[in-house]
Amino acid sequence: MSLKFLPILGLAAALITALPASAQVRLPNLPGGGRLPGGELLRRTEPLLTSTSQLLAPVDPLRWRERLADQLLRRHPDQLQRNAADELVFIGEVLALPSSTQARQRVLSMDGWERVEETRLDGLDLAWLRLRASAGTSPAALAARIAQLRAEDPEGSYDYHHVYVDAGTATSTTLASASATGSIGTEGAVTGERRVGMIDSGVDAAHPSLRHVALTRQGCAGQARPAAHGTAVASLLVGDSEIGFRGALPRGRLFAMDVYCEGGSQAGGGVQAIAEGLAWLARMRVGVVNISLVGPPNALLRRVVEAAQDKGLLMVAPVGNDGPSAPPLYPAAWPGVIAVTGVDARRRVLVEAGRGPHVAFAAPGADMVAAEAGGRGYAAVRGTSFAAPLVAGLLAARLPSSDRAASSSAFNALAREAIDLGAPGRDDVYGVGLVGASLRVNAGDLR
């Protein structure tokens, strides 16, 4: 089965003609004409760094993901390990998408593999095998076996079952308490059809900023498992409260896939769960999906991202917090995914934010608060994780359902609003420029 690249919905022409001459850029040469932008386009300057931002700034930004991976390994030593490339993966597991029936039969007949399950991604027209190598297979031996699979079926896709992690942190200290009146919101209070999706950890629907949200959950066998990161991201997407907190798409309808199921016995954040989330959101015909997660360029997840783009989903993801000289992180760096960096209250890029030609937009990512899970308060947040949902919400206001043709228009409209920052024109630090500056809410703004 060969990789398929579809045209980019006329986006290249639209971008080059719609923006002023100073903002026009050359889009990268992609097979088949490429896809949505992935990062090209506009940019410009607010208040001092607060003590909150200084407090949350990472001591060593280059070890951001490494520290998170260490935490997950300590929690799930029986399920997770580092592979030969030092990436976090499920022990011995391989995801296989053979190119033909014959290739599939050959894989299943190989010694030393156990078929764990076959996953069918309804809505994306994909199906793959999840395999597990014999107990005791070393990371080096597993790498060699994956290389063998790829060599014998170069048209197929074979990769580790990678684990993806979040790209931001929230303090556990409540900086402001909500004193909203009225009933606490639950799922299903439909307030309109402005829709947006997210793939993250669980959402605390009981938080006052989310009480007006029509929330549809998926994952964790139907169980609600609220978590700090997912709740903060959800509030920045659709939150709205009487005390002055608002997200980018206030009171929008949220479709939330929990890929971590925190508090459960199983490790989360794997490629398979993310893929199932994208397939579900494609079936729900959501137009914009926020994925505030980062990881390596997994071959199977890339196939899923491309299939979701073919169905009209516009994906938004953070560039990550591994530092300005780090390699690009995914899904943000794949063609067509809207990659978002974060800026502080002075409109300066976060020191830990990734950089590169894939950066599309900058948005507030520090000196701000978001909903705190498990209570009524708001916590300080920092990281590109929290910039991405602001961009996703702004795009979702223009793209309520999946529509390939309308995606380019939504992107172009937001690009025209961007404030140029840094060097004139599009650059690898701020992308097209800053959007959503007015959406930054700090503790002093709450009443």
GROMACS .gro file of C-alpha atoms in nm:
model
  447
    1MET     CA    1   0.000   0.000   0.000
    2SER     CA    2   0.172   0.319  -0.107
    3LEU     CA    3   0.148   0.653   0.068
    4LYS     CA    4  -0.109   0.885  -0.079
    5PHE     CA    5  -0.067   1.260  -0.097
    6LEU     CA    6  -0.361   1.474  -0.196
    7PRO     CA    7  -0.357   1.840  -0.307
    8ILE     CA    8  -0.365   2.111  -0.040
    9LEU     CA    9  -0.709   2.245  -0.121
   10GLY     CA   10  -0.563   2.534  -0.313
   11LEU     CA   11  -0.405   2.666   0.004
   12ALA     CA   12  -0.071   2.754  -0.148
   13ALA     CA   13  -0.226   2.980  -0.409
   14ALA     CA   14  -0.467   3.127  -0.156
   15LEU     CA   15  -0.192   3.211   0.091
   16ILE     CA   16   0.036   3.368  -0.165
   17THR     CA   17  -0.236   3.583  -0.317
   18ALA     CA   18  -0.437   3.668  -0.004
   19LEU     CA   19  -0.155   3.802   0.212
   20PRO     CA   20   0.035   4.127   0.159
   21ALA     CA   21   0.359   4.109  -0.035
   22SER     CA   22   0.570   4.137   0.281
   23ALA     CA   23   0.400   3.827   0.423
   24GLN     CA   24   0.413   3.611   0.112
   25VAL     CA   25   0.629   3.303   0.140
   26ARG     CA   26   0.728   3.007  -0.067
   27LEU     CA   27   0.557   2.690   0.050
   28PRO     CA   28   0.773   2.378   0.083
   29ASN     CA   29   0.786   2.135  -0.207
   30LEU     CA   30   0.576   1.838  -0.097
   31PRO     CA   31   0.491   1.524  -0.293
   32GLY     CA   32   0.166   1.561  -0.479
   33GLY     CA   33   0.150   1.933  -0.403
   34GLY     CA   34   0.159   1.898  -0.024
   35ARG     CA   35  -0.121   1.964   0.223
   36LEU     CA   36  -0.231   2.240   0.454
   37PRO     CA   37   0.044   2.475   0.572
   38GLY     CA   38   0.232   2.298   0.852
   39GLY     CA   39   0.405   2.629   0.900
   40GLU     CA   40   0.449   2.921   0.668
   41LEU     CA   41   0.339   3.277   0.702
   42LEU     CA   42   0.301   3.668   0.918
   43ARG     CA   43   0.400   3.877   1.291
   44ARG     CA   44   0.488   4.204   1.606
   45THR     CA   45   0.474   4.370   2.078
   46GLU     CA   46   0.251   4.364   2.585
   47PRO     CA   47   0.337   4.363   2.980
   48LEU     CA   48   0.625   4.234   3.190
   49LEU     CA   49   0.706   3.875   3.274
   50THR     CA   50   0.533   3.793   3.598
   51SER     CA   51   0.664   3.594   3.890
   52THR     CA   52   0.428   3.317   3.779
   53SER     CA   53   0.609   3.284   3.447
   54GLN     CA   54   0.949   3.288   3.618
   55LEU     CA   55   0.829   3.020   3.860
   56LEU     CA   56   0.712   2.788   3.585
   57ALA     CA   57   1.005   2.836   3.347
   58PRO     CA   58   1.180   2.500   3.309
   59VAL     CA   59   1.522   2.468   3.470
   60ASP     CA   60   1.648   2.262   3.176
   61PRO     CA   61   1.413   2.290   2.878
   62LEU     CA   62   1.606   2.027   2.682
   63ARG     CA   63   1.503   1.763   2.937
   64TRP     CA   64   1.130   1.845   2.932
   65ARG     CA   65   1.014   1.527   2.760
   66GLU     CA   66   1.287   1.323   2.923
   67ARG     CA   67   1.157   1.412   3.269
   68LEU     CA   68   0.800   1.329   3.171
   69ALA     CA   69   0.915   0.998   3.024
   70ASP     CA   70   1.103   0.919   3.346
   71GLN     CA   71   0.785   0.978   3.546
   72LEU     CA   72   0.582   0.750   3.322
   73LEU     CA   73   0.848   0.478   3.337
   74ARG     CA   74   0.845   0.489   3.716
   75ARG     CA   75   0.465   0.458   3.715
   76HIS     CA   76   0.443   0.178   3.459
   77PRO     CA   77   0.771  -0.018   3.457
   78ASP     CA   78   0.586  -0.333   3.354
   79GLN     CA   79   0.440  -0.171   3.040
   80LEU     CA   80   0.684   0.092   2.917
   81GLN     CA   81   1.051   0.106   2.825
   82ARG     CA   82   1.297   0.311   2.622
   83ASN     CA   83   1.381   0.174   2.281
   84ALA     CA   84   1.722   0.167   2.113
   85ALA     CA   85   1.671   0.533   2.010
   86ASP     CA   86   1.586   0.630   2.371
   87GLU     CA   87   1.219   0.692   2.283
   88LEU     CA   88   0.936   0.595   2.519
   89VAL     CA   89   0.748   0.290   2.388
   90PHE     CA   90   0.527   0.004   2.500
   91ILE     CA   91   0.747  -0.296   2.583
   92GLY     CA   92   0.810  -0.513   2.278
   93GLU     CA   93   0.513  -0.377   2.081
   94VAL     CA   94   0.513  -0.303   1.709
   95LEU     CA   95   0.237  -0.151   1.496
   96ALA     CA   96   0.222  -0.305   1.149
   97LEU     CA   97   0.036  -0.185   0.841
   98PRO     CA   98   0.134  -0.437   0.570
   99SER     CA   99   0.108  -0.327   0.208
  100SER     CA  100  -0.082  -0.633   0.088
  101THR     CA  101  -0.263  -0.948   0.196
  102GLN     CA  102   0.049  -1.148   0.116
  103ALA     CA  103   0.266  -0.919   0.326
  104ARG     CA  104   0.018  -0.947   0.612
  105GLN     CA  105   0.024  -1.326   0.599
  106ARG     CA  106   0.403  -1.325   0.592
  107VAL     CA  107   0.418  -1.105   0.903
  108LEU     CA  108   0.171  -1.324   1.091
  109SER     CA  109   0.364  -1.638   1.002
  110MET     CA  110   0.693  -1.506   1.140
  111ASP     CA  111   0.826  -1.669   1.455
  112GLY     CA  112   0.868  -1.459   1.766
  113TRP     CA  113   0.560  -1.238   1.722
  114GLU     CA  114   0.234  -1.251   1.913
  115ARG     CA  115  -0.068  -1.082   1.754
  116VAL     CA  116  -0.218  -0.869   2.030
  117GLU     CA  117  -0.506  -0.735   1.822
  118GLU     CA  118  -0.614  -0.598   1.488
  119THR     CA  119  -0.729  -0.238   1.499
  120ARG     CA  120  -0.981  -0.109   1.247
  121LEU     CA  121  -1.002   0.268   1.234
  122ASP     CA  122  -1.358   0.317   1.119
  123GLY     CA  123  -1.391   0.655   0.952
  124LEU     CA  124  -1.032   0.659   0.825
  125ASP     CA  125  -1.035   0.341   0.616
  126LEU     CA  126  -0.726   0.200   0.787
  127ALA     CA  127  -0.655  -0.123   0.973
  128TRP     CA  128  -0.332  -0.238   1.133
  129LEU     CA  129  -0.187  -0.514   1.349
  130ARG     CA  130  -0.052  -0.467   1.697
  131LEU     CA  131   0.221  -0.723   1.756
  132ARG     CA  132   0.434  -0.809   2.057
  133ALA     CA  133   0.780  -0.960   2.038
  134SER     CA  134   0.875  -1.259   2.247
  135ALA     CA  135   0.937  -1.188   2.615
  136GLY     CA  136   1.294  -1.086   2.682
  137THR     CA  137   1.357  -0.933   2.338
  138SER     CA  138   1.613  -0.659   2.395
  139PRO     CA  139   1.566  -0.306   2.258
  140ALA     CA  140   1.849  -0.366   2.011
  141ALA     CA  141   1.695  -0.694   1.893
  142LEU     CA  142   1.354  -0.532   1.855
  143ALA     CA  143   1.506  -0.253   1.646
  144ALA     CA  144   1.663  -0.515   1.419
  145ARG     CA  145   1.332  -0.696   1.380
  146ILE     CA  146   1.150  -0.376   1.285
  147ALA     CA  147   1.424  -0.306   1.029
  148GLN     CA  148   1.367  -0.654   0.888
  149LEU     CA  149   0.991  -0.594   0.855
  150ARG     CA  150   1.055  -0.267   0.672
  151ALA     CA  151   1.312  -0.426   0.439
  152GLU     CA  152   1.081  -0.712   0.344
  153ASP     CA  153   0.778  -0.485   0.288
  154PRO     CA  154   0.906  -0.136   0.195
  155GLU     CA  155   0.559  -0.025   0.084
  156GLY     CA  156   0.412  -0.105   0.425
  157SER     CA  157   0.446   0.086   0.754
  158TYR     CA  158   0.609  -0.066   1.062
  159ASP     CA  159   0.704   0.117   1.380
  160TYR     CA  160   0.718   0.106   1.757
  161HIS     CA  161   0.410   0.167   1.967
  162HIS     CA  162   0.539   0.508   2.077
  163VAL     CA  163   0.405   0.705   2.374
  164TYR     CA  164   0.333   1.078   2.332
  165VAL     CA  165   0.346   1.326   2.619
  166ASP     CA  166   0.201   1.670   2.689
  167ALA     CA  167   0.380   1.996   2.616
  168GLY     CA  168   0.302   2.216   2.915
  169THR     CA  169   0.264   2.227   3.290
  170ALA     CA  170   0.009   2.365   3.535
  171THR     CA  171   0.094   2.458   3.894
  172SER     CA  172  -0.099   2.272   4.161
  173THR     CA  173  -0.153   2.590   4.358
  174THR     CA  174  -0.488   2.756   4.308
  175LEU     CA  175  -0.422   3.115   4.205
  176ALA     CA  176  -0.786   3.221   4.193
  177SER     CA  177  -1.110   3.074   4.317
  178ALA     CA  178  -1.423   3.063   4.110
  179SER     CA  179  -1.731   3.194   4.284
  180ALA     CA  180  -1.970   3.129   4.000
  181THR     CA  181  -2.331   3.078   4.088
  182GLY     CA  182  -2.573   2.839   3.932
  183SER     CA  183  -2.558   2.466   3.876
  184ILE     CA  184  -2.235   2.291   3.790
  185GLY     CA  185  -2.237   2.189   3.427
  186THR     CA  186  -2.253   1.832   3.301
  187GLU     CA  187  -2.241   1.674   2.960
  188GLY     CA  188  -2.501   1.752   2.700
  189ALA     CA  189  -2.603   2.112   2.772
  190VAL     CA  190  -2.601   2.203   2.404
  191THR     CA  191  -2.546   2.573   2.347
  192GLY     CA  192  -2.487   2.574   1.973
  193GLU     CA  193  -2.301   2.391   1.703
  194ARG     CA  194  -1.966   2.564   1.723
  195ARG     CA  195  -1.766   2.244   1.752
  196VAL     CA  196  -1.407   2.156   1.827
  197GLY     CA  197  -1.225   1.836   1.916
  198MET     CA  198  -0.933   1.754   2.141
  199ILE     CA  199  -0.710   1.453   2.205
  200ASP     CA  200  -0.553   1.478   2.549
  201SER     CA  201  -0.602   1.359   2.905
  202GLY     CA  202  -0.942   1.371   3.079
  203VAL     CA  203  -1.158   1.680   3.129
  204ASP     CA  204  -1.316   1.790   3.459
  205ALA     CA  205  -1.666   1.880   3.338
  206ALA     CA  206  -1.759   1.995   3.688
  207HIS     CA  207  -1.530   2.298   3.674
  208PRO     CA  208  -1.734   2.623   3.664
  209SER     CA  209  -1.562   2.743   3.346
  210LEU     CA  210  -1.690   2.432   3.165
  211ARG     CA  211  -2.044   2.420   3.304
  212HIS     CA  212  -2.194   2.571   2.986
  213VAL     CA  213  -2.009   2.331   2.757
  214ALA     CA  214  -2.174   2.048   2.568
  215LEU     CA  215  -1.911   1.782   2.629
  216THR     CA  216  -1.900   1.449   2.445
  217ARG     CA  217  -1.637   1.214   2.583
  218GLN     CA  218  -1.460   0.916   2.432
  219GLY     CA  219  -1.204   0.671   2.566
  220CYS     CA  220  -1.141   0.502   2.903
  221ALA     CA  221  -1.432   0.262   2.849
  222GLY     CA  222  -1.676   0.548   2.908
  223GLN     CA  223  -1.530   0.641   3.247
  224ALA     CA  224  -1.458   1.006   3.328
  225ARG     CA  225  -1.100   1.045   3.452
  226PRO     CA  226  -1.034   1.421   3.490
  227ALA     CA  227  -0.672   1.533   3.472
  228ALA     CA  228  -0.487   1.862   3.511
  229HIS     CA  229  -0.354   1.894   3.156
  230GLY     CA  230  -0.674   1.797   2.973
  231THR     CA  231  -0.889   2.021   3.192
  232ALA     CA  232  -0.662   2.321   3.137
  233VAL     CA  233  -0.656   2.265   2.759
  234ALA     CA  234  -1.036   2.222   2.747
  235SER     CA  235  -1.089   2.549   2.935
  236LEU     CA  236  -0.865   2.735   2.692
  237LEU     CA  237  -1.062   2.587   2.404
  238VAL     CA  238  -1.424   2.637   2.518
  239GLY     CA  239  -1.426   2.767   2.875
  240ASP     CA  240  -1.643   3.055   2.995
  241SER     CA  241  -1.714   3.173   3.348
  242GLU     CA  242  -1.883   3.461   3.525
  243ILE     CA  243  -1.558   3.572   3.688
  244GLY     CA  244  -1.379   3.674   3.368
  245PHE     CA  245  -1.227   3.359   3.227
  246ARG     CA  246  -1.294   3.281   2.860
  247GLY     CA  247  -1.147   3.037   2.613
  248ALA     CA  248  -1.104   3.088   2.240
  249LEU     CA  249  -1.442   2.930   2.153
  250PRO     CA  250  -1.648   3.003   2.467
  251ARG     CA  251  -1.936   2.762   2.528
  252GLY     CA  252  -1.851   2.568   2.214
  253ARG     CA  253  -1.936   2.203   2.177
  254LEU     CA  254  -1.637   1.991   2.278
  255PHE     CA  255  -1.557   1.638   2.160
  256ALA     CA  256  -1.284   1.513   2.395
  257MET     CA  257  -1.086   1.191   2.352
  258ASP     CA  258  -0.900   1.084   2.667
  259VAL     CA  259  -0.591   0.887   2.566
  260TYR     CA  260  -0.438   0.864   2.914
  261CYS     CA  261  -0.717   0.747   3.148
  262GLU     CA  262  -0.526   0.874   3.450
  263GLY     CA  263  -0.574   0.678   3.768
  264GLY     CA  264  -0.617   0.354   3.574
  265SER     CA  265  -0.375   0.065   3.566
  266GLN     CA  266  -0.284   0.098   3.199
  267ALA     CA  267  -0.022   0.337   3.064
  268GLY     CA  268  -0.163   0.590   2.817
  269GLY     CA  269  -0.067   0.828   2.541
  270GLY     CA  270   0.010   0.556   2.287
  271VAL     CA  271  -0.015   0.586   1.910
  272GLN     CA  272  -0.306   0.345   1.901
  273ALA     CA  273  -0.522   0.552   2.136
  274ILE     CA  274  -0.441   0.874   1.949
  275ALA     CA  275  -0.530   0.705   1.619
  276GLU     CA  276  -0.860   0.582   1.758
  277GLY     CA  277  -0.932   0.936   1.874
  278LEU     CA  278  -0.872   1.080   1.528
  279ALA     CA  279  -1.093   0.813   1.372
  280TRP     CA  280  -1.372   0.895   1.618
  281LEU     CA  281  -1.344   1.269   1.554
  282ALA     CA  282  -1.355   1.204   1.180
  283ARG     CA  283  -1.681   1.011   1.229
  284MET     CA  284  -1.815   1.303   1.435
  285ARG     CA  285  -1.726   1.537   1.146
  286VAL     CA  286  -1.541   1.776   1.375
  287GLY     CA  287  -1.360   2.045   1.175
  288VAL     CA  288  -1.066   2.133   1.403
  289VAL     CA  289  -0.883   1.901   1.643
  290ASN     CA  290  -0.637   2.017   1.909
  291ILE     CA  291  -0.365   1.765   2.000
  292SER     CA  292  -0.147   1.919   2.272
  293LEU     CA  293   0.091   1.622   2.268
  294VAL     CA  294   0.441   1.570   2.132
  295GLY     CA  295   0.653   1.274   2.030
  296PRO     CA  296   0.870   1.120   1.757
  297PRO     CA  297   0.775   1.083   1.388
  298ASN     CA  298   0.589   0.752   1.419
  299ALA     CA  299   0.520   0.607   1.072
  300LEU     CA  300   0.179   0.464   1.161
  301LEU     CA  301   0.057   0.782   1.325
  302ARG     CA  302   0.164   0.979   1.019
  303ARG     CA  303  -0.054   0.754   0.804
  304VAL     CA  304  -0.345   0.821   1.037
  305VAL     CA  305  -0.285   1.197   1.032
  306GLU     CA  306  -0.283   1.194   0.653
  307ALA     CA  307  -0.603   0.988   0.643
  308ALA     CA  308  -0.771   1.230   0.885
  309GLN     CA  309  -0.662   1.525   0.671
  310ASP     CA  310  -0.812   1.352   0.369
  311LYS     CA  311  -1.142   1.346   0.561
  312GLY     CA  312  -1.123   1.721   0.621
  313LEU     CA  313  -0.988   1.738   0.978
  314LEU     CA  314  -0.766   2.038   1.046
  315MET     CA  315  -0.519   1.947   1.321
  316VAL     CA  316  -0.349   2.192   1.557
  317ALA     CA  317  -0.053   2.089   1.775
  318PRO     CA  318   0.222   2.252   1.985
  319VAL     CA  319   0.582   2.271   1.867
  320GLY     CA  320   0.690   2.134   2.205
  321ASN     CA  321   0.921   2.248   2.482
  322ASP     CA  322   1.249   2.073   2.404
  323GLY     CA  323   1.430   2.399   2.330
  324PRO     CA  324   1.511   2.608   2.021
  325SER     CA  325   1.784   2.377   1.887
  326ALA     CA  326   1.596   2.050   1.937
  327PRO     CA  327   1.476   1.838   1.643
  328PRO     CA  328   1.113   1.895   1.541
  329LEU     CA  329   0.840   1.716   1.734
  330TYR     CA  330   0.526   1.553   1.601
  331PRO     CA  331   0.243   1.568   1.506
  332ALA     CA  332   0.315   1.943   1.478
  333ALA     CA  333   0.596   1.902   1.224
  334TRP     CA  334   0.401   1.691   0.974
  335PRO     CA  335   0.275   1.869   0.661
  336GLY     CA  336  -0.069   2.019   0.705
  337VAL     CA  337  -0.069   2.020   1.085
  338ILE     CA  338  -0.092   2.375   1.226
  339ALA     CA  339   0.215   2.405   1.450
  340VAL     CA  340   0.187   2.657   1.736
  341THR     CA  341   0.454   2.816   1.952
  342GLY     CA  342   0.399   3.010   2.275
  343VAL     CA  343   0.484   3.361   2.386
  344ASP     CA  344   0.494   3.527   2.727
  345ALA     CA  345   0.328   3.849   2.841
  346ARG     CA  346   0.599   4.052   2.665
  347ARG     CA  347   0.523   3.871   2.341
  348ARG     CA  348   0.859   3.699   2.350
  349VAL     CA  349   0.884   3.339   2.246
  350LEU     CA  350   0.913   3.094   2.536
  351VAL     CA  351   1.276   2.996   2.589
  352GLU     CA  352   1.181   2.629   2.580
  353ALA     CA  353   0.971   2.644   2.261
  354GLY     CA  354   1.079   2.453   1.952
  355ARG     CA  355   1.157   2.633   1.629
  356GLY     CA  356   1.163   2.551   1.261
  357PRO     CA  357   1.001   2.595   0.920
  358HIS     CA  358   0.686   2.417   1.037
  359VAL     CA  359   0.590   2.690   1.291
  360ALA     CA  360   0.263   2.847   1.173
  361PHE     CA  361   0.137   3.070   1.458
  362ALA     CA  362   0.233   3.206   1.797
  363ALA     CA  363  -0.021   3.243   2.079
  364PRO     CA  364  -0.011   3.315   2.453
  365GLY     CA  365   0.160   3.028   2.635
  366ALA     CA  366   0.271   3.176   2.970
  367ASP     CA  367   0.177   3.440   3.229
  368MET     CA  368  -0.178   3.306   3.222
  369VAL     CA  369  -0.419   3.078   3.402
  370ALA     CA  370  -0.649   2.793   3.303
  371ALA     CA  371  -0.901   2.574   3.481
  372GLU     CA  372  -0.766   2.359   3.760
  373ALA     CA  373  -0.896   2.002   3.771
  374GLY     CA  374  -1.066   1.881   4.087
  375GLY     CA  375  -1.188   2.217   4.212
  376ARG     CA  376  -1.327   2.557   4.121
  377GLY     CA  377  -0.998   2.740   4.089
  378TYR     CA  378  -0.756   2.843   3.817
  379ALA     CA  379  -0.389   2.747   3.801
  380ALA     CA  380  -0.092   2.910   3.634
  381VAL     CA  381   0.004   2.733   3.313
  382ARG     CA  382   0.307   2.748   3.088
  383GLY     CA  383   0.408   2.572   2.768
  384THR     CA  384   0.325   2.541   2.403
  385SER     CA  385   0.050   2.295   2.505
  386PHE     CA  386  -0.158   2.591   2.616
  387ALA     CA  387  -0.092   2.810   2.314
  388ALA     CA  388  -0.222   2.547   2.072
  389PRO     CA  389  -0.585   2.535   2.200
  390LEU     CA  390  -0.617   2.912   2.160
  391VAL     CA  391  -0.530   2.878   1.791
  392ALA     CA  392  -0.753   2.571   1.756
  393GLY     CA  393  -1.049   2.755   1.905
  394LEU     CA  394  -1.001   3.054   1.676
  395LEU     CA  395  -0.987   2.825   1.374
  396ALA     CA  396  -1.288   2.623   1.493
  397ALA     CA  397  -1.497   2.943   1.502
  398ARG     CA  398  -1.442   2.957   1.126
  399LEU     CA  399  -1.461   2.583   1.061
  400PRO     CA  400  -1.744   2.422   1.261
  401SER     CA  401  -1.730   2.088   1.077
  402SER     CA  402  -1.488   1.899   0.857
  403ASP     CA  403  -1.461   2.069   0.520
  404ARG     CA  404  -1.141   2.041   0.317
  405ALA     CA  405  -1.224   2.335   0.095
  406ALA     CA  406  -1.309   2.564   0.387
  407SER     CA  407  -0.991   2.474   0.581
  408SER     CA  408  -0.771   2.696   0.368
  409SER     CA  409  -1.013   2.987   0.404
  410ALA     CA  410  -1.016   2.948   0.782
  411PHE     CA  411  -0.638   2.938   0.794
  412ASN     CA  412  -0.597   3.239   0.565
  413ALA     CA  413  -0.851   3.445   0.760
  414LEU     CA  414  -0.664   3.384   1.086
  415ALA     CA  415  -0.328   3.449   0.920
  416ARG     CA  416  -0.445   3.791   0.806
  417GLU     CA  417  -0.513   3.881   1.172
  418ALA     CA  418  -0.167   3.777   1.292
  419ILE     CA  419   0.063   4.038   1.450
  420ASP     CA  420   0.411   4.023   1.302
  421LEU     CA  421   0.679   3.948   1.562
  422GLY     CA  422   1.055   3.912   1.536
  423ALA     CA  423   1.215   3.951   1.193
  424PRO     CA  424   0.982   4.102   0.931
  425GLY     CA  425   0.766   3.843   0.761
  426ARG     CA  426   0.722   3.476   0.840
  427ASP     CA  427   1.006   3.319   1.041
  428ASP     CA  428   1.098   2.995   1.217
  429VAL     CA  429   1.042   3.141   1.565
  430TYR     CA  430   0.695   3.299   1.548
  431GLY     CA  431   0.566   3.162   1.219
  432VAL     CA  432   0.315   3.399   1.063
  433GLY     CA  433   0.281   3.583   1.392
  434LEU     CA  434   0.080   3.623   1.709
  435VAL     CA  435  -0.292   3.550   1.726
  436GLY     CA  436  -0.525   3.539   2.024
  437ALA     CA  437  -0.331   3.797   2.227
  438SER     CA  438  -0.650   3.915   2.395
  439LEU     CA  439  -0.726   3.561   2.513
  440ARG     CA  440  -0.451   3.563   2.775
  441VAL     CA  441  -0.614   3.564   3.120
  442ASN     CA  442  -0.400   3.606   3.429
  443ALA     CA  443  -0.507   3.574   3.792
  444GLY     CA  444  -0.550   3.950   3.825
  445ASP     CA  445  -0.810   3.953   3.548
  446LEU     CA  446  -1.044   3.727   3.746
  447ARG     CA  447  -1.301   3.891   3.970
   0.00000   0.00000   0.00000
